[in-house]
PDB file of C-alpha atoms in Angstrom:
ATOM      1  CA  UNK A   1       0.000   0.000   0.000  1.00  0.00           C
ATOM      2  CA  UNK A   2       1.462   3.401  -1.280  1.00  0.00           C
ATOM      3  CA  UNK A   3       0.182   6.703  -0.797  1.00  0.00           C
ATOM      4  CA  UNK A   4       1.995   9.192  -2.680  1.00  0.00           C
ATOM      5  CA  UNK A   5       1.413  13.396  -1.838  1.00  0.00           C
ATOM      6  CA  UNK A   6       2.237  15.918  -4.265  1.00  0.00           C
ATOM      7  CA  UNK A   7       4.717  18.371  -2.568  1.00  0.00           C
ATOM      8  CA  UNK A   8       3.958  22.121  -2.683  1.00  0.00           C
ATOM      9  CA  UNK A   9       6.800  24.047  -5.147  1.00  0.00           C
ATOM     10  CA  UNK A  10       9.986  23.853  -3.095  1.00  0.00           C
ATOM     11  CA  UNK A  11       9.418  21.124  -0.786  1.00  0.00           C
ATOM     12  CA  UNK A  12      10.231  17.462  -1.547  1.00  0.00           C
ATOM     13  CA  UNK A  13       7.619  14.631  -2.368  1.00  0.00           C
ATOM     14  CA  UNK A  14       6.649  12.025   0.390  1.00  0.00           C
ATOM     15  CA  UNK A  15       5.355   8.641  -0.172  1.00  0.00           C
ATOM     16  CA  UNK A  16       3.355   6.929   2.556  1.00  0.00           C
ATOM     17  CA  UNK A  17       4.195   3.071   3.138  1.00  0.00           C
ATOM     18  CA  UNK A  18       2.640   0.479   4.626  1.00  0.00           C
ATOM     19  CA  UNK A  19       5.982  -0.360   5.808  1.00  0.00           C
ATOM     20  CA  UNK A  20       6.810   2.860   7.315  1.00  0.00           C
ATOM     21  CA  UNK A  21       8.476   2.760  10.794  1.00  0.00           C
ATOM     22  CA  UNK A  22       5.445   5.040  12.026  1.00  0.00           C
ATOM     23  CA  UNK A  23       2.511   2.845  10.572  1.00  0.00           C
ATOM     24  CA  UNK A  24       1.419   0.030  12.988  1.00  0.00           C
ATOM     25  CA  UNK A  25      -1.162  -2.091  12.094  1.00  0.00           C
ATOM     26  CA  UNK A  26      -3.308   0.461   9.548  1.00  0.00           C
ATOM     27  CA  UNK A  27      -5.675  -1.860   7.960  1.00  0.00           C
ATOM     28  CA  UNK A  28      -5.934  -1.435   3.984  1.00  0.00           C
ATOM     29  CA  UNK A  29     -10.336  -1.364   4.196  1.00  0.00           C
ATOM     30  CA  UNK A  30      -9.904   1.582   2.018  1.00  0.00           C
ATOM     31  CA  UNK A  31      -7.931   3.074  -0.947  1.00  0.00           C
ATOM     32  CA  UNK A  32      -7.452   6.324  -0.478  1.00  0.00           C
ATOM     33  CA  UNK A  33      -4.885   9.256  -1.603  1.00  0.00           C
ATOM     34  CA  UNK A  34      -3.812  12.177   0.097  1.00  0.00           C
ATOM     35  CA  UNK A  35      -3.112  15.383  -0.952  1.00  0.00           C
ATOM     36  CA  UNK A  36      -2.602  19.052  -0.620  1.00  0.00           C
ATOM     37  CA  UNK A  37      -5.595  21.141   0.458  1.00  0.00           C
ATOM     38  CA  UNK A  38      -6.820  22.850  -2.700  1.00  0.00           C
ATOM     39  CA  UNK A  39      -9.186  25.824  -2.650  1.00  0.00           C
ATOM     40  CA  UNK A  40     -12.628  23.663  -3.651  1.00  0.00           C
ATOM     41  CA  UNK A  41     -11.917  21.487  -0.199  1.00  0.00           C
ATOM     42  CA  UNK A  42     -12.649  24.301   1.789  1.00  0.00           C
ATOM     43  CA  UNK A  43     -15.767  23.577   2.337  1.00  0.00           C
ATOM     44  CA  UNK A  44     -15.250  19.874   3.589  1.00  0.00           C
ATOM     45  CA  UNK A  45     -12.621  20.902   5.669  1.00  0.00           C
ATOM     46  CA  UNK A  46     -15.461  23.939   7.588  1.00  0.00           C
ATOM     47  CA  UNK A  47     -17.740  20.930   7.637  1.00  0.00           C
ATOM     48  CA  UNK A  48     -15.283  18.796   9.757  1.00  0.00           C
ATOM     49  CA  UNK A  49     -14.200  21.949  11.957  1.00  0.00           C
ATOM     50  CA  UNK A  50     -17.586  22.375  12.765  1.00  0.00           C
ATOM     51  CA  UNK A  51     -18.323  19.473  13.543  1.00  0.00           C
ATOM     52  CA  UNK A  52     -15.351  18.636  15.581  1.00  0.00           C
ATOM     53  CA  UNK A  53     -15.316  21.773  17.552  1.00  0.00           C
ATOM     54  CA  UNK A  54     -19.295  21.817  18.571  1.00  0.00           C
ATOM     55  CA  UNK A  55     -18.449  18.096  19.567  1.00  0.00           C
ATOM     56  CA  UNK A  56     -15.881  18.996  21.738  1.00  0.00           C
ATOM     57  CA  UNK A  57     -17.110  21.745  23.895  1.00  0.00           C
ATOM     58  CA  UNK A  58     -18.160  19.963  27.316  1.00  0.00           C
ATOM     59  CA  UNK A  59     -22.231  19.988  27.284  1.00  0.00           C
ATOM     60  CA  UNK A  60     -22.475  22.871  30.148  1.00  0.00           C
ATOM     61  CA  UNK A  61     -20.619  25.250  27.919  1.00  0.00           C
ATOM     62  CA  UNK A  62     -22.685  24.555  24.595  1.00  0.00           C
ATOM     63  CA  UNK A  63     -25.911  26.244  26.540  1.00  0.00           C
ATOM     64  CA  UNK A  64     -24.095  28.991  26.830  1.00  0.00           C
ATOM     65  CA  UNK A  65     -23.070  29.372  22.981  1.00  0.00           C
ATOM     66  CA  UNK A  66     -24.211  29.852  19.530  1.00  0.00           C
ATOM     67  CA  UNK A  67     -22.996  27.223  17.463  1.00  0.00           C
ATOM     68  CA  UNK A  68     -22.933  29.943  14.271  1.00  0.00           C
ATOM     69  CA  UNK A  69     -20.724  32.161  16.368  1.00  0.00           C
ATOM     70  CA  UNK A  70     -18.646  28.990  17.305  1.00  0.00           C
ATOM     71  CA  UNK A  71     -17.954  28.426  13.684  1.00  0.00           C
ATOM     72  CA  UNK A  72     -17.078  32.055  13.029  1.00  0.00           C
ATOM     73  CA  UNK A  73     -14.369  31.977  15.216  1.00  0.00           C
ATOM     74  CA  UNK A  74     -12.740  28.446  14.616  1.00  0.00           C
ATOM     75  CA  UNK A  75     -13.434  29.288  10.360  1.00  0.00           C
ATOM     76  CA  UNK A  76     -11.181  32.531  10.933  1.00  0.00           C
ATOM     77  CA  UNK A  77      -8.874  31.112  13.207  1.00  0.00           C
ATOM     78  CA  UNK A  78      -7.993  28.142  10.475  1.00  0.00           C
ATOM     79  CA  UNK A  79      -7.873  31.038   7.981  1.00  0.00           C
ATOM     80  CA  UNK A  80      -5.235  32.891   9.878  1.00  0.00           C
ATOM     81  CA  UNK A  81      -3.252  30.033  10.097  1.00  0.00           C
ATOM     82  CA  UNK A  82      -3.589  29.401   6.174  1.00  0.00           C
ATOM     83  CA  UNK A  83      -2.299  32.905   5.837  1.00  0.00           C
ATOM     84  CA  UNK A  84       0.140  33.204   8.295  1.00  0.00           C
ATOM     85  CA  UNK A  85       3.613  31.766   7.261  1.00  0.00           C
ATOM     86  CA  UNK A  86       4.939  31.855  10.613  1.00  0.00           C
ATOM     87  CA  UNK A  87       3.348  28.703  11.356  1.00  0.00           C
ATOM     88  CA  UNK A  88       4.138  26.740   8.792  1.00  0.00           C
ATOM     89  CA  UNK A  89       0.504  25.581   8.258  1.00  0.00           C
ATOM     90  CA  UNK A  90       0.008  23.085   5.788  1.00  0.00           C
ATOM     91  CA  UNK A  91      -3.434  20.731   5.126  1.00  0.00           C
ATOM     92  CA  UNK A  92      -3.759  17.234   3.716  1.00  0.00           C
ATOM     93  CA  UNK A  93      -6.921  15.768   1.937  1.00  0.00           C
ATOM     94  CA  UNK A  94      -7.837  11.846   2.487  1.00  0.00           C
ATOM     95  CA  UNK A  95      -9.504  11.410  -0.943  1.00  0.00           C
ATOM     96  CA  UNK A  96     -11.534   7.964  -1.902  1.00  0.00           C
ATOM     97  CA  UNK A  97     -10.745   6.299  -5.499  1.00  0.00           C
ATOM     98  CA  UNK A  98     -13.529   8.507  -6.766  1.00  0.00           C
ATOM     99  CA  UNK A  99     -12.093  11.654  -5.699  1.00  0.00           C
ATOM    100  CA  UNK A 100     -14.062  12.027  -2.890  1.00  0.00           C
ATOM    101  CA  UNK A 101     -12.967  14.046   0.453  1.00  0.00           C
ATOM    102  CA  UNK A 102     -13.143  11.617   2.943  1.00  0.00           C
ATOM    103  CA  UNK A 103     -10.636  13.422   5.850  1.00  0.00           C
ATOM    104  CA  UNK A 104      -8.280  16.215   6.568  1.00  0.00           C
ATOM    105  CA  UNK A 105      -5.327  17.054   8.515  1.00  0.00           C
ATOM    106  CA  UNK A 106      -3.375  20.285   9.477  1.00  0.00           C
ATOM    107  CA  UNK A 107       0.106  20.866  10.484  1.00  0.00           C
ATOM    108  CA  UNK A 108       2.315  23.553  11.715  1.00  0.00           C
ATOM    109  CA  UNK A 109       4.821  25.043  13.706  1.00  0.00           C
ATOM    110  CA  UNK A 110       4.219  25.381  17.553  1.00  0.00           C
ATOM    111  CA  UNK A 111       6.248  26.412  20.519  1.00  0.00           C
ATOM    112  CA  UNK A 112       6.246  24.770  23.471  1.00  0.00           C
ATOM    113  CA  UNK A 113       5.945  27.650  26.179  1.00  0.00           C
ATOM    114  CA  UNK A 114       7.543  25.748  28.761  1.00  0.00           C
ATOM    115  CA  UNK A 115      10.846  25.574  27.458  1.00  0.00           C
ATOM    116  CA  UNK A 116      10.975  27.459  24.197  1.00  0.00           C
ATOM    117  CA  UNK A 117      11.493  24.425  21.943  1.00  0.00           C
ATOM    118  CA  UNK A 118       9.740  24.743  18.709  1.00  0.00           C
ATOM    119  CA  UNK A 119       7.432  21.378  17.585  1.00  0.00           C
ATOM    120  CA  UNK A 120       5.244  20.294  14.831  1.00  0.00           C
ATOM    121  CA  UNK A 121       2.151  20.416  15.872  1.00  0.00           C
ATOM    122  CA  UNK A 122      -1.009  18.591  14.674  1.00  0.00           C
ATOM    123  CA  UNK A 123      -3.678  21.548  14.570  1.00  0.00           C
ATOM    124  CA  UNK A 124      -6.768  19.800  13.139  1.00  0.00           C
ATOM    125  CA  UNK A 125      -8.292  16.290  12.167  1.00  0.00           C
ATOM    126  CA  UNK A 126     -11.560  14.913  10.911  1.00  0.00           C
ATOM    127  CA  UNK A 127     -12.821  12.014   8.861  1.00  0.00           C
ATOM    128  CA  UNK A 128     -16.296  11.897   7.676  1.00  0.00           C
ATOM    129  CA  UNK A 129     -18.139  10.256  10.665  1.00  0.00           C
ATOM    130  CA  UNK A 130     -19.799   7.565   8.618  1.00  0.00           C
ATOM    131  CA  UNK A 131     -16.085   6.202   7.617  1.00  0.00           C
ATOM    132  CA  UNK A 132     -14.610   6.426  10.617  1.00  0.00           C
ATOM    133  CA  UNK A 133     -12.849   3.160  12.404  1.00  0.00           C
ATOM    134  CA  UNK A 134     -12.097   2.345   8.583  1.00  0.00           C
ATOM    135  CA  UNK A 135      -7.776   2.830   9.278  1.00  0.00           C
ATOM    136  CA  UNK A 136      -8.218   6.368   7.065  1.00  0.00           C
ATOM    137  CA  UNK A 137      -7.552   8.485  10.629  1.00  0.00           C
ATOM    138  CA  UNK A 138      -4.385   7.014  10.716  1.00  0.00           C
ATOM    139  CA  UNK A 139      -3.715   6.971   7.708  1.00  0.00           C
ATOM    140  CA  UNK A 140      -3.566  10.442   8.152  1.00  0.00           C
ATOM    141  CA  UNK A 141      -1.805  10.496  10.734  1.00  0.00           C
ATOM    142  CA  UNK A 142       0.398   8.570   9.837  1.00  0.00           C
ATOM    143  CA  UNK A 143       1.242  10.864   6.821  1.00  0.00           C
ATOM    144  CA  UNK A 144       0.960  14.123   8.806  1.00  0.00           C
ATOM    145  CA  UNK A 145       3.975  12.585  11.397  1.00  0.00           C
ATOM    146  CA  UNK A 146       6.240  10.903   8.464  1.00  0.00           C
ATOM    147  CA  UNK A 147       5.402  14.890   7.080  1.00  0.00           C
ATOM    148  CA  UNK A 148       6.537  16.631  10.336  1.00  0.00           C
ATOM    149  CA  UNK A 149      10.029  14.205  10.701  1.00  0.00           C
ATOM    150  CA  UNK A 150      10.864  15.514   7.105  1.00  0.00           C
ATOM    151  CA  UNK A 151      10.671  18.840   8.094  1.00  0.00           C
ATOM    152  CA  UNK A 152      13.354  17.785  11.515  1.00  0.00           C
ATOM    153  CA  UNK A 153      11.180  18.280  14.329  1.00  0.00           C
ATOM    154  CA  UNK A 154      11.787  16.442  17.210  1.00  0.00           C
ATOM    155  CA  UNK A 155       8.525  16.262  18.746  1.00  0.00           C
ATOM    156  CA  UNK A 156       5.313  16.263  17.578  1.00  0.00           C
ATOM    157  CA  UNK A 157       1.873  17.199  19.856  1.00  0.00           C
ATOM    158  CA  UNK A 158      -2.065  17.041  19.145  1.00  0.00           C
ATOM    159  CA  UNK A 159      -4.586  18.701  21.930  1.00  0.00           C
ATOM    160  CA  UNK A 160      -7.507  16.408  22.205  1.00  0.00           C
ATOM    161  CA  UNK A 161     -10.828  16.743  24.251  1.00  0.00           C
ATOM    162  CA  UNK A 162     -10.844  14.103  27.367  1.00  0.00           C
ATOM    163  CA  UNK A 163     -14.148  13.024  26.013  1.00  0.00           C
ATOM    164  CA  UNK A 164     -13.247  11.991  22.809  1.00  0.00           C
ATOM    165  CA  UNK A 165     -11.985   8.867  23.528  1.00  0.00           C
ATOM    166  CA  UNK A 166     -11.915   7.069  19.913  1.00  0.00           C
ATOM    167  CA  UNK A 167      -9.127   9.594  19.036  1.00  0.00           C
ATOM    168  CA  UNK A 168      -7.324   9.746  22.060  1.00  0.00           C
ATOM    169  CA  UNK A 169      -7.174   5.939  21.277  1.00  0.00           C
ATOM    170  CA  UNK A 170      -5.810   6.671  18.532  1.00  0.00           C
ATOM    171  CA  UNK A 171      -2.913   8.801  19.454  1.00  0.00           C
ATOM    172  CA  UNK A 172      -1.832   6.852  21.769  1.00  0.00           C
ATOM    173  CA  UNK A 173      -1.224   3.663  19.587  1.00  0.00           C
ATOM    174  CA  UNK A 174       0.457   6.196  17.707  1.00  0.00           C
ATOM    175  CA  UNK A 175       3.128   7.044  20.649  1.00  0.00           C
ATOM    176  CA  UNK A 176       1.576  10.343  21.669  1.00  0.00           C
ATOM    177  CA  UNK A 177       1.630  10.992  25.885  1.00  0.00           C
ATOM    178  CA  UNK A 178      -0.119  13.060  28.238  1.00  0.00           C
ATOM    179  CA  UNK A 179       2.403  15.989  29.072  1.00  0.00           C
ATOM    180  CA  UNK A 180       0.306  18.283  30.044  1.00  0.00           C
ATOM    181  CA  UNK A 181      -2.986  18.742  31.345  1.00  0.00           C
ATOM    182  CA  UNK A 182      -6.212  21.478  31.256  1.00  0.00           C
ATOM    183  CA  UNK A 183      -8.758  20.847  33.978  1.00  0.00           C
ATOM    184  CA  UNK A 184     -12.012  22.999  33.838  1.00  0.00           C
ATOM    185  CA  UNK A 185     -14.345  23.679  36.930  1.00  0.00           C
ATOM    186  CA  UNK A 186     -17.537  25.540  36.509  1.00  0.00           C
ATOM    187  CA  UNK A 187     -17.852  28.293  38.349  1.00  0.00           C
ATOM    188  CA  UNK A 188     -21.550  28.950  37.888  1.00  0.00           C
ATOM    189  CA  UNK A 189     -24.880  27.370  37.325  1.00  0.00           C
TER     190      UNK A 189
END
């Protein structure tokens, strides 16, 4: 199994192997390609940072919140990143043998505020619900880490919500550890 990505103009092509030293038991259920975001995936990609961030906001928050508003701020926030080079943002597209958008993944550049040490960080990550648990998640993940070692980072880190335990599943078969952690209290009713 071979996925092969397209590089942007002055960056090098990777290929994705089954045998890579990052992949662990990714079943093959589906053939898929990934790819650089292109402008006409935008709209996939607001669909699964939608849904992702309203699904992640603990329960006694969302009464509080308009989900339009929500979106507002996580669409521009993704934009800025897109358009800020400082962070080295770059987006890859799970497509289906049909060309279909069937995931997405973002990358950049963080810095760990603790000790100053700059890391590749992995920003956001959705697959179409109704595929999920189908080995394209890491898949993707799998690309997106094999992406950030070309580019010599050392470390790599994702921010997850507790409650989404599928995908903190999933980073953890993929080596990822709890180094630090955000506890919430409410301070009102």
């Amino acid at each position: 199994m071979e996925t092969v990505l397209k590089a942007p103009k002055g960056e090098h092509a990777l290929t994705f192997k089954a045998s890579s030293s990052l992949v662990r038991n990714v079943p093959a259920r589906r053939a898929i390609s990934i790819r650089p975001m292109q402008d006409a995936d935008r709209s996939f990609i607001y669909r699964g940072l939608s849904d992702t961030n309203w699904r992640d906001i603990p329960d006694d928050q969302k009464t509080e919140l308009d989900r339009t508003v929500c979106d507002k701020l996580v669409f521009d926030d993704f934009e800025r990143f897109v358009k800020t080079e400082r962070f080295k943002f770059r987006v890859f597209v799970a497509v289906s043998e049909t060309n279909n958008q069937v995931g997405f993944i973002s990358v950049g550049e963080l810095t760990n505020p603790c000790v100053g040490l700059p890391y590749g960080a992995v920003l956001d990550f959705w697959v179409v619900p109704e595929l999920r648990r189908q080995g394209i998640g890491g898949r993707l993940l799998d690309y997106a880490l094999e992406y950030l070692q070309s580019k010599r980072y050392t470390h790599a880190g994702i921010l997850a919500s507790s409650s989404n335990r599928q995908a903190v599943s999933l980073y953890e078969k993929r080596g990822f550890y709890v180094d630090r952690v955000a506890l919430m209290k409410r301070l009102r009713s």
